[in-house]
Coordinates of C-alpha atoms in Angstrom, one line a residue:
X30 CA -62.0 56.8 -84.0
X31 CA -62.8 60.3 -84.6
X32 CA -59.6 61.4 -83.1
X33 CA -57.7 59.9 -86.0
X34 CA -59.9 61.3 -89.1
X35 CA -59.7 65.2 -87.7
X36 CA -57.2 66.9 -89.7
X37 CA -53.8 68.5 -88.1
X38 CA -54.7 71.8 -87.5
X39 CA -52.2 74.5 -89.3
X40 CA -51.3 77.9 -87.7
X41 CA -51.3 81.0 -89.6
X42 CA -48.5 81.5 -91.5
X43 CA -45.9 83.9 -90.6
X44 CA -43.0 84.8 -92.5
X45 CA -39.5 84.9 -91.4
X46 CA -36.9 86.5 -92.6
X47 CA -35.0 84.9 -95.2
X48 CA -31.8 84.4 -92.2
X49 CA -33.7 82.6 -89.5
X50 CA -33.1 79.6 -88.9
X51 CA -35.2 76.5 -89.0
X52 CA -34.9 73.1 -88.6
X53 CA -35.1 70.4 -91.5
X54 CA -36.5 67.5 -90.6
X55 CA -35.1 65.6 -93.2
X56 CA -32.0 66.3 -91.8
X57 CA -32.6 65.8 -88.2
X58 CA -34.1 62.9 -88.0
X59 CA -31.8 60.1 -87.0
X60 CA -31.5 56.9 -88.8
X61 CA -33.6 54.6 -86.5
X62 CA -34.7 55.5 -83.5
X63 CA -31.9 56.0 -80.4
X64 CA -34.7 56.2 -77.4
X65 CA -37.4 53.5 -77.6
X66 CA -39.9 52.5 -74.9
X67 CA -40.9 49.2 -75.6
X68 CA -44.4 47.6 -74.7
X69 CA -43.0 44.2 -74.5
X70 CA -46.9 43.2 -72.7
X71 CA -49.8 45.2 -71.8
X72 CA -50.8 42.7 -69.4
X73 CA -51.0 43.5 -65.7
X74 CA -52.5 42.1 -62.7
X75 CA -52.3 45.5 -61.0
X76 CA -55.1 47.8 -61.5
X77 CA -54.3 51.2 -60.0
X78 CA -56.4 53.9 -59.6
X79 CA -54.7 56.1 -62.0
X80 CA -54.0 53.9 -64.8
X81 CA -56.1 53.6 -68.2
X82 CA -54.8 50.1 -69.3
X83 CA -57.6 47.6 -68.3
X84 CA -60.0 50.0 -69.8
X85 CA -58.3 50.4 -73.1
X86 CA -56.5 47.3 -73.4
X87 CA -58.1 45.0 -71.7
X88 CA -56.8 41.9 -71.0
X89 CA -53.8 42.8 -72.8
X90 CA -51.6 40.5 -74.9
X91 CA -47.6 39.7 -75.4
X92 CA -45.3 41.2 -77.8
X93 CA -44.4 38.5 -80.5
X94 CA -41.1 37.8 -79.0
X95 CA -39.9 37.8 -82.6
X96 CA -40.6 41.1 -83.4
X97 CA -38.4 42.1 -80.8
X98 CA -35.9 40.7 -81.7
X99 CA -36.1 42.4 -85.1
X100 CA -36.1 45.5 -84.1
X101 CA -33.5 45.3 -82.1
X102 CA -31.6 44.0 -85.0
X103 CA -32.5 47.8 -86.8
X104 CA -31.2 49.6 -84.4
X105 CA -28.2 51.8 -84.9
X106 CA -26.0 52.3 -81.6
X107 CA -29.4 53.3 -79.3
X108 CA -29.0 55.7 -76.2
X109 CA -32.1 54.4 -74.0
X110 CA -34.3 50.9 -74.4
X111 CA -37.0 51.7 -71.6
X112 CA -38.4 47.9 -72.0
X113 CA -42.0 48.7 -70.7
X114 CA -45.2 51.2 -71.0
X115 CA -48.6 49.8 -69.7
X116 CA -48.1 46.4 -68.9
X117 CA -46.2 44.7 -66.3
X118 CA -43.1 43.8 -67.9
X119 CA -41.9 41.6 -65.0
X120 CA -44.6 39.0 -66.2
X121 CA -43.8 38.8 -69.8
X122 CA -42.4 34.9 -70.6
X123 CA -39.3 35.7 -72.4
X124 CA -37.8 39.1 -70.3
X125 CA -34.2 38.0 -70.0
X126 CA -33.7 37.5 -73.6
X127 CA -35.2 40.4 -73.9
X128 CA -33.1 42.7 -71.6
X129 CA -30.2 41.2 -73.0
X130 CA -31.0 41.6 -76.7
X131 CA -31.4 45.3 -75.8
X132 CA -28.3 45.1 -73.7
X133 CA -26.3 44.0 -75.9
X134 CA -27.2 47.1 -78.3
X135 CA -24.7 49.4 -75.7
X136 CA -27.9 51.4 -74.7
X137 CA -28.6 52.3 -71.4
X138 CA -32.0 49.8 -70.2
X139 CA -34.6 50.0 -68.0
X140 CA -37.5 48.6 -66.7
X141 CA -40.3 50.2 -64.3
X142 CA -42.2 47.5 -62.4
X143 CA -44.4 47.8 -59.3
X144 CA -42.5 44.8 -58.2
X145 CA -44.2 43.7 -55.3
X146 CA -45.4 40.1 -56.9
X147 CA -42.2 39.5 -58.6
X148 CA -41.0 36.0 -58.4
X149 CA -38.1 34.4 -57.1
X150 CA -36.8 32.9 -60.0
X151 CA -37.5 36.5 -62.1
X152 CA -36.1 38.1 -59.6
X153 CA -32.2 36.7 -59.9
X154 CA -32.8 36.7 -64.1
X155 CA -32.9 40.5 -63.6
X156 CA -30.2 40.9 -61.1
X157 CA -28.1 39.1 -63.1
X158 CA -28.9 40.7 -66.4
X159 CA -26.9 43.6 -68.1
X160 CA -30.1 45.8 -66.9
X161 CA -28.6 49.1 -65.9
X162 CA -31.8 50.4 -64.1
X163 CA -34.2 49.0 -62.5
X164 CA -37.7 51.6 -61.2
X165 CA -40.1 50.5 -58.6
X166 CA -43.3 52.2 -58.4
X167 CA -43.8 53.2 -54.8
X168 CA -47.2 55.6 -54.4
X169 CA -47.5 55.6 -50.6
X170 CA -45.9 53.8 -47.1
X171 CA -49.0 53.0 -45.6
X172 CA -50.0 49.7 -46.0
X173 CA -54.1 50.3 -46.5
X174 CA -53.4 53.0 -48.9
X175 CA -51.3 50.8 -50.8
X176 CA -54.4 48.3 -51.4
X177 CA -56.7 51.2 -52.6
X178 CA -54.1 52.6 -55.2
X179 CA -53.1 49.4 -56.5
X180 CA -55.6 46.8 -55.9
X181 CA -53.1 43.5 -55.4
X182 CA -50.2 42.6 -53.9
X183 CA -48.8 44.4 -50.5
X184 CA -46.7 47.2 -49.3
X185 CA -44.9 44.1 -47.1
X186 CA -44.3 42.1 -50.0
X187 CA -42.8 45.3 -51.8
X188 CA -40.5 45.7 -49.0
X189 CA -39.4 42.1 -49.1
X190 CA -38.6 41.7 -52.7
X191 CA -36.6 44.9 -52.1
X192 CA -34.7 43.3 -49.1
X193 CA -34.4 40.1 -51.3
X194 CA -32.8 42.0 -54.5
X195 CA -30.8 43.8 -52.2
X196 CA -29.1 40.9 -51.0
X197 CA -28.4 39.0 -54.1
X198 CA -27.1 42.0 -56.0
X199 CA -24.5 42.5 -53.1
X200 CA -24.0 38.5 -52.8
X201 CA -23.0 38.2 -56.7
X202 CA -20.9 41.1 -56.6
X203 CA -23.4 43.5 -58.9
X204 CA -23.4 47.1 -59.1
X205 CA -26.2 46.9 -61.4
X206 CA -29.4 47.3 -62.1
X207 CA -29.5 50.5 -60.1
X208 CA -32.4 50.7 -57.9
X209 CA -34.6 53.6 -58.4
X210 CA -38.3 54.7 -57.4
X211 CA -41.2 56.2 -59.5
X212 CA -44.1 58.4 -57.4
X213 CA -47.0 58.9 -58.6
X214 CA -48.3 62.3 -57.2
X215 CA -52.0 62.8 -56.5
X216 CA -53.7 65.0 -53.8
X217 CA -54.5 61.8 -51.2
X218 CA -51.2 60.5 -51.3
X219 CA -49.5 63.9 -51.4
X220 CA -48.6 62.9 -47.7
X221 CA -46.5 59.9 -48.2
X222 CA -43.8 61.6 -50.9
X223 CA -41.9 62.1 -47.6
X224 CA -42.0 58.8 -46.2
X225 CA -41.4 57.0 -49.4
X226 CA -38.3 59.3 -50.3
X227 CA -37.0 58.3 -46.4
X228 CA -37.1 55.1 -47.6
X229 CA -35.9 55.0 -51.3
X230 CA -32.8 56.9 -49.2
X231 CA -33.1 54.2 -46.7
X232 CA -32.6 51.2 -49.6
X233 CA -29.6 52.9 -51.3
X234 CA -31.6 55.2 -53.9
X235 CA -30.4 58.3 -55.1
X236 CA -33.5 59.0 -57.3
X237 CA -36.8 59.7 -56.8
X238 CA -39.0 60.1 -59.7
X239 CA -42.3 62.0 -59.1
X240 CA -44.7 61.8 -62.0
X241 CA -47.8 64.1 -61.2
X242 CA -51.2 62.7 -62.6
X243 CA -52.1 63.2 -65.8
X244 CA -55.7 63.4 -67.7
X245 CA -55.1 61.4 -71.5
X246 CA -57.9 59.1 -71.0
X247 CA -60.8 58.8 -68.7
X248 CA -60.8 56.8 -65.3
X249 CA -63.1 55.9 -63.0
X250 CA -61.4 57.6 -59.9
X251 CA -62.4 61.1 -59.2
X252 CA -59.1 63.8 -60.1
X253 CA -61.3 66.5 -60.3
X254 CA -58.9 68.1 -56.8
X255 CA -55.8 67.5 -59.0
X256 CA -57.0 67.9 -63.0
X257 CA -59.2 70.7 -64.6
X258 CA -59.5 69.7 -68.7
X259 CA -56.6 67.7 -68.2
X260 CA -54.3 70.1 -66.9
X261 CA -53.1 70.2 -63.5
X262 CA -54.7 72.7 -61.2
X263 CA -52.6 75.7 -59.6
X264 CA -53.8 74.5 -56.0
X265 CA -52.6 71.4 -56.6
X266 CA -49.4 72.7 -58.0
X267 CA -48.9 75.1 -55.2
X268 CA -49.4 71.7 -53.0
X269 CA -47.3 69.8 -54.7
X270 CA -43.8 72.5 -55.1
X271 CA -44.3 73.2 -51.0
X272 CA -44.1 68.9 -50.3
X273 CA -41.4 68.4 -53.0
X274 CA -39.3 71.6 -51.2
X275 CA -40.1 69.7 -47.7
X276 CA -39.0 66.2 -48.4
X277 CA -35.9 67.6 -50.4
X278 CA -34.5 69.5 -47.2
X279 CA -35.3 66.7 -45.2
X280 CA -33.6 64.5 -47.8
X281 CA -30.6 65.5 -49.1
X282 CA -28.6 63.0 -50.9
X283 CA -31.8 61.6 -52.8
X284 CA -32.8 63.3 -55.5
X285 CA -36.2 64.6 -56.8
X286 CA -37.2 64.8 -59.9
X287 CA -40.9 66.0 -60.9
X288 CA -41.3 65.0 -64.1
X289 CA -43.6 67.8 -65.4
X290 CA -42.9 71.2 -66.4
X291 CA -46.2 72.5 -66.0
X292 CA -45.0 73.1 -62.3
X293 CA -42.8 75.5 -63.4
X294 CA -44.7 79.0 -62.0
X295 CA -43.3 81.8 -64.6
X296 CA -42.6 79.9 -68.2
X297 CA -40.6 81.9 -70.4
X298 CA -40.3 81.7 -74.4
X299 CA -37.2 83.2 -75.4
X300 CA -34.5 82.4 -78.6
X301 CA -33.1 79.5 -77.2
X302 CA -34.9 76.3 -76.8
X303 CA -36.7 75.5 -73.1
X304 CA -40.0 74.0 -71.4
X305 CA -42.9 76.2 -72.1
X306 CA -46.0 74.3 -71.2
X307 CA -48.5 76.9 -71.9
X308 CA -49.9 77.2 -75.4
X309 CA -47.5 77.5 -78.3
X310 CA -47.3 80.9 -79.7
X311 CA -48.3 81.5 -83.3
X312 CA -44.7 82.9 -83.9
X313 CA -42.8 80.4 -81.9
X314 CA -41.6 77.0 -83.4
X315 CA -40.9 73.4 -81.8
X316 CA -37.3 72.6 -81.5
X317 CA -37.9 69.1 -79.4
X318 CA -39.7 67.4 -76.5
X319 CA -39.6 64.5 -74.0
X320 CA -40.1 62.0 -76.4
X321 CA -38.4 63.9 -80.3
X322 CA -39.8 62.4 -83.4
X323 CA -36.7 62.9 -84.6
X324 CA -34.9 60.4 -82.4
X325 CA -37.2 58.4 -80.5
X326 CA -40.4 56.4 -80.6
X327 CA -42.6 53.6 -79.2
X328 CA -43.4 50.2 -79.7
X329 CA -46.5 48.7 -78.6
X330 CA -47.3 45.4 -77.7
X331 CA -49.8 45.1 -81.1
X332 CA -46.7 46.0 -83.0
X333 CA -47.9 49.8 -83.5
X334 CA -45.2 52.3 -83.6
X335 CA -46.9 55.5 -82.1
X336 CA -44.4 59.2 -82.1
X337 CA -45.1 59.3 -78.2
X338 CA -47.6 58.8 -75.2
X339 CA -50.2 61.4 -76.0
X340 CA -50.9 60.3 -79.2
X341 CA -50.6 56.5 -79.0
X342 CA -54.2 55.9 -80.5
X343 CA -52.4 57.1 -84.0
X344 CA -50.1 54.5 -84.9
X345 CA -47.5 55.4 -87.8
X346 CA -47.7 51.9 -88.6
X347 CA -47.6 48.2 -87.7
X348 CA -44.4 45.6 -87.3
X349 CA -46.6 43.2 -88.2
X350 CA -46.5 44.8 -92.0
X351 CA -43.4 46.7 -92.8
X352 CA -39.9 47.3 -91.0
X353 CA -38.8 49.6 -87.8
X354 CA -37.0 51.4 -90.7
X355 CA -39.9 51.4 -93.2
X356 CA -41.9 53.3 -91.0
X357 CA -39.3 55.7 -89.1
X358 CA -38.5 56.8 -92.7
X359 CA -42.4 56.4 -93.9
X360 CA -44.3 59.0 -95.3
X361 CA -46.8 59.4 -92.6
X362 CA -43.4 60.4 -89.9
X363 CA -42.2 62.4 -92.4
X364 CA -45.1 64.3 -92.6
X365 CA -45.5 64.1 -88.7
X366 CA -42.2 65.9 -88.4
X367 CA -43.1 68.4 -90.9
X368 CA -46.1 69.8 -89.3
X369 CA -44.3 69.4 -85.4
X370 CA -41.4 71.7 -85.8
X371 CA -44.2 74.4 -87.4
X372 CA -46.4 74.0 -84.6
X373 CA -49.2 72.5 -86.5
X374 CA -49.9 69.3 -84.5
X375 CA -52.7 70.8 -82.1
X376 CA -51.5 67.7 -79.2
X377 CA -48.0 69.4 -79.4
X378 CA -48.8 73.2 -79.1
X379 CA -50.7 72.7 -76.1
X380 CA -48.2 70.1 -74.6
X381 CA -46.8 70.8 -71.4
X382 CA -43.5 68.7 -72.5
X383 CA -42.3 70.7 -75.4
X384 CA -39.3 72.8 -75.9
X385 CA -40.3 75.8 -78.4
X386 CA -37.9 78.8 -79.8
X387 CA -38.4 81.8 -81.1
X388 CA -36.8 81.6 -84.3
X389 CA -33.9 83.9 -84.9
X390 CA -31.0 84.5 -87.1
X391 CA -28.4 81.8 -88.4
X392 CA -25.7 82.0 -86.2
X393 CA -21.8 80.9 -87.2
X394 CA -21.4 79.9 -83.8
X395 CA -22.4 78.1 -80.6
X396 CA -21.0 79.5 -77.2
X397 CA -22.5 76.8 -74.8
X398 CA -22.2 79.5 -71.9
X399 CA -24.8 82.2 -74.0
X400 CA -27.7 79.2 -73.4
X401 CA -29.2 76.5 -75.5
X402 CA -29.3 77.0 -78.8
X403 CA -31.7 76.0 -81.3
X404 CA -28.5 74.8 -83.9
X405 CA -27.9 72.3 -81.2
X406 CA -30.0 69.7 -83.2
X407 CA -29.8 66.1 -82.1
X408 CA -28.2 64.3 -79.0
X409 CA -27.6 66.7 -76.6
X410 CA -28.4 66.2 -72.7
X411 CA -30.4 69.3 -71.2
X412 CA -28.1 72.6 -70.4
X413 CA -27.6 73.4 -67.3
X414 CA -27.0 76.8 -67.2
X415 CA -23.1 76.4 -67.1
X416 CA -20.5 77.2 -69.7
X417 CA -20.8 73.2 -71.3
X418 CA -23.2 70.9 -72.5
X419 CA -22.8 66.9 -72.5
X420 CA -23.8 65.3 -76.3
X421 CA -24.9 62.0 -76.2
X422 CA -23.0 59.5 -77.8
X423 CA -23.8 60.7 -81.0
X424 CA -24.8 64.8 -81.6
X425 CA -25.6 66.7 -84.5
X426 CA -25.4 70.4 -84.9
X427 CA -26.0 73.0 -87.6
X428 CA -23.6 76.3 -88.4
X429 CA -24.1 78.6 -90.5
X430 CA -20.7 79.8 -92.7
X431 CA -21.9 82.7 -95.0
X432 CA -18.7 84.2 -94.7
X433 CA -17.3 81.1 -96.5
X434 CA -14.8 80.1 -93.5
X435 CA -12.7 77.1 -94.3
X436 CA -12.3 76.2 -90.9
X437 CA -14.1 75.4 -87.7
X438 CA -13.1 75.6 -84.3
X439 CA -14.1 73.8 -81.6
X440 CA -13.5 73.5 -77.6
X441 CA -14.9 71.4 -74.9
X442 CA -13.6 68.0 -73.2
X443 CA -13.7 64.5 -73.7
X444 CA -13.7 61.8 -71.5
X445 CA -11.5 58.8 -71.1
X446 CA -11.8 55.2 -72.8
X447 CA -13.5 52.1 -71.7
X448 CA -11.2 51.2 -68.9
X449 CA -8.6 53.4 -69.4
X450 CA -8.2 53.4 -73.2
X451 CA -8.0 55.7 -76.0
X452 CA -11.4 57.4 -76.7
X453 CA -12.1 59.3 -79.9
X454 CA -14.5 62.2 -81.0
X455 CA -14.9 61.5 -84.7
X456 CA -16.4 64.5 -86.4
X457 CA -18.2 64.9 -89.9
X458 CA -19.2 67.5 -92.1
X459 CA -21.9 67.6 -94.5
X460 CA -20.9 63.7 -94.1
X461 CA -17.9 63.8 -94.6
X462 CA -15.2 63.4 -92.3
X463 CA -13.1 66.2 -91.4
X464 CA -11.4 65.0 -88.4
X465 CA -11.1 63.5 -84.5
X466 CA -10.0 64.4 -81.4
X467 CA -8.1 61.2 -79.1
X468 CA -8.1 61.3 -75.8
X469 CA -5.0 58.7 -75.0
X470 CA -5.0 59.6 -71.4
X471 CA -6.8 58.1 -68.1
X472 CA -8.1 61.7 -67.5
X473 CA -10.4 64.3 -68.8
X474 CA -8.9 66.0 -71.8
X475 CA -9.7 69.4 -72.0
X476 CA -9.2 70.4 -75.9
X477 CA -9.5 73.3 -78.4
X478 CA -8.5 72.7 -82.0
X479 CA -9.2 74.1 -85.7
X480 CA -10.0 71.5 -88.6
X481 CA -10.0 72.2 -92.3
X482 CA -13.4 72.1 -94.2
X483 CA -12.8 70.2 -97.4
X484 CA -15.7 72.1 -99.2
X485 CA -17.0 75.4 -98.1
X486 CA -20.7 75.3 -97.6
X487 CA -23.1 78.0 -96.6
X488 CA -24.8 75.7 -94.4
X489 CA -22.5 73.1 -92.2
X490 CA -24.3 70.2 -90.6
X491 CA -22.0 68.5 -87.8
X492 CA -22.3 64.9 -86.8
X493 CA -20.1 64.3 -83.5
X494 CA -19.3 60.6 -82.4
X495 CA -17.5 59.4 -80.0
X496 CA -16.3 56.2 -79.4
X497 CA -17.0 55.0 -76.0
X498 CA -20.0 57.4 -74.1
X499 CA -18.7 57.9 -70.1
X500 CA -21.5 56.9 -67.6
X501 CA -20.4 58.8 -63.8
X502 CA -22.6 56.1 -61.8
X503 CA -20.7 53.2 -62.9
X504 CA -17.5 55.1 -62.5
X505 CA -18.3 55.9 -59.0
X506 CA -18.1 59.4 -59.6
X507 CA -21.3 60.6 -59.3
X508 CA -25.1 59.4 -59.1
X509 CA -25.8 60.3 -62.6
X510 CA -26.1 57.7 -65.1
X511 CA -26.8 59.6 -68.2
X512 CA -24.6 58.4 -71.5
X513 CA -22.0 61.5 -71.9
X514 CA -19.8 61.4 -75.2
X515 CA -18.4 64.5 -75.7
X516 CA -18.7 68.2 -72.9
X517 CA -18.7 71.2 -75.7
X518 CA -17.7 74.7 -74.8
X519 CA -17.7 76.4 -78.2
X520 CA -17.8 75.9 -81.7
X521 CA -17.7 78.3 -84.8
X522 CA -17.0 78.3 -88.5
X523 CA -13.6 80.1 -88.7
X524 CA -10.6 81.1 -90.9

């Protein structure tokens, strides 16, 4: 209790100049939220060594299945419904309703089950769901292991209900859910990454996701070779980059992805927005994390809304007493986002999932190929170092036009329709609509065009929609199955 009566702690205030820019929250923050990870139970009959649940949750309980389905009702055209967090969603009553409820929403879905006690009848509900992804949780090939780390079912019964969804996702003609694995990386399985990415590879998976252990809350195994206050050790760093650089060249078309920048050896702060796990700088700001406040949240099985997984001991409030809406919008976020983009939520300046920026001057324009800039507000996948970055569906960006332009400019490319159709990139101003781009073609269109501004503001907020978002994976051109709406290039106030 004491954790939620200790006052945010403030940094020392710094001025900047008058031309630097900084984020407004107010502004930012989406409607409701796009990227939701949804406790629908925190009951489990798994108890591995790793995780907190039994201790803080106990038994656990079940979502009310109506309070579901309200707040899928408040959503407003969500990117990602993750429909679990401690519990084991394959044993909650009402799960096909509930992955097509969020389904149905056009968000990309998930769910991340150790699988291995799934049961028949489950089994074919899922594979003949809308899910898009299904994650197993896979910590080790050997069979005795797998006892010690998870403490029920078996490494054989895994393997089987693998086999067995195999088969009835071919037989009915599925390409989804996808099939990928999750790895939880700790120094006595550090061993069996390899084996398990052989067979993820083996199965068909082209992802492997490997989580390394964390330190929230206290467990009764010993991490003391992996954790020092919480933070992950350099030895166990060092051992960890040489086995994911091992199993990658002797795995290459499976994917690894270690879910933690704290393994990255020489973090840099810089003007544009990127991973910097170490301690947040007093001049430095937050631009965004892994899990935004300004576009993302989760749910609880209680009903709490919490702003992320390390501080899910501080709800923002309760669905049991007010609306998704009520409390996305409520004074207690609000104030959340306020002190987060400053710096002045102690859990966010030391965590090793935030993206911080030096702040520096307004800019009038945004060349993708320059880096990641901080006036790239909402919706955008992570830059990858090329001359474009993908929105999401839906983007928002900031320019500034102290020269008083009346135009802007804009270049990039945007994908075809749902099945061949028109798709459009509908673009707003200050909210208000000052034009699209249609893509009529089966192809890519590559674009650059100039629209009118129908006021001239000093400060021009962008919202960019388009219609239909373009997913590679089910278009068999690629593995990834990120949402893309729109690739820009550039973009400047102009005329």
């Amino acid at each position: 209790m004491l954790k939620t009566l200790l006052p945010m702690w403030r940094p020392r205030e710094r001025e900047l100049p008058a031309s630097a820019f900084v984020m407004d929250p107010e502004y930012v923050t989406a409607p409701a939220p796009r990227i939701l990870w949804i406790e629908l139970t925190s009951k489990c009959p798994f108890d591995c060594v790793f995780c907190t649940r039994r201790t803080r949750f106990g038994a656990g309980r079940n979502m009310d299945f109506e309070i579901f389905r309200r707040v899928i009702g408040e959503l407003d055209a969500p990117d990602f419904i993750s429909l679990n967090y401690s519990g084991e969603s394959i044993y909650y009553p009402r799960l096909p309703e509930a992955i097509q409820l969020a389904a149905a929403t056009g968000a990309s879905t998930e769910v991340v089950t150790a699988f291995s006690s799934i049961s028949p009848s489950v089994l074919r509900e899922i594979v003949e769901s809308d899910l898009d992804r299904l994650a197993v949780s896979l910590h080790t090939m050997d069979p005795r292991q797998y006892q010690q780390i998870y403490k029920f079912g078996s490494l054989d019964r895994l393997k089987q209900r693998v086999d067995e969804f195999l088969k009835l996702r071919s037989d009915l003609g599925k390409v989804k859910p996808r099939l990928d694995f999750c790895f939880v990386a700790m120094h006595d399985n550090l061993d069996q990454l390899g084996p398990v990415a052989e067979y993820a590879r083996s199965v068909g998976a082209v992802e492997l996701g490997i989580h390394p252990i964390i330190g929230r809350h206290l467990v009764a195994q010993d991490f003391s070779k992996e954790l020092a206050a919480n933070r992950l050790r350099e030895e166990f760093k060092d051992a960890l980059r040489r086995t994911v650089a091992s199993v990658e060249a002797a795995q290459p078309g499976l994917t690894l992805n270690v879910l933690n920048p704290d393994l990255d050896p020489a973090p840099r702060l810089s003007h544009t927005p990127g991973y910097f796990s170490p301690l947040l700088p007093e001049h430095a700001r937050i631009h965004t994390c892994d899990q935004s406040p300004f576009e993302s949240a989760h749910i609880l099985a209680t009903g709490n809304v919490v702003v992320c997984e390390v501080l899910d001991e501080i709800p923002m409030g309760n669905l049991a007493d007010q609306s998704l809406r009520e409390i996305w919008h409520g004074e207690g976020y609000r104030e959340f986002r306020r002190k987060y983009v400053n710096g002045g939520v102690p859990e966010c300046r030391s965590c090793v999932w935030k993206k911080p920026y030096i702040p520096g001057a307004w800019s009038s324009a945004i060349i993708v190929a320059d880096g990641m800039s901080p006036q790239l507000l909402l919706g955008w996948h992570a830059h990858e170092g090329n001359e474009i970055i993908w929105s999401k569906k839906q983007a928002l960006l900031a320019l500034s036009n102290s020269g008083r332009k009346k135009k802007i400019r804009i270049a990039g490319a945007l994908p075809p329709g749902f099945m061949g159709g028109s798709n459009l990139l509908k673009i707003r101003c200050n909210r208000v609509t000052v034009g699209e781009i249609r893509n009529d073609t089966k192809d890519f269109l590559n674009f650059e065009t100039t629209l009118p501004l129908p006021q001239v503001w000093d400060r021009l907020y962008l919202e960019l929609v388009t219609t239909y978002p373009h997913r590679p994976c089910l278009h068999g051109s690629s593995a990834d199955s990120r949402d893309l709406g729109f690739a820009l290039q550039r973009i400047e106030a102009f005329g």
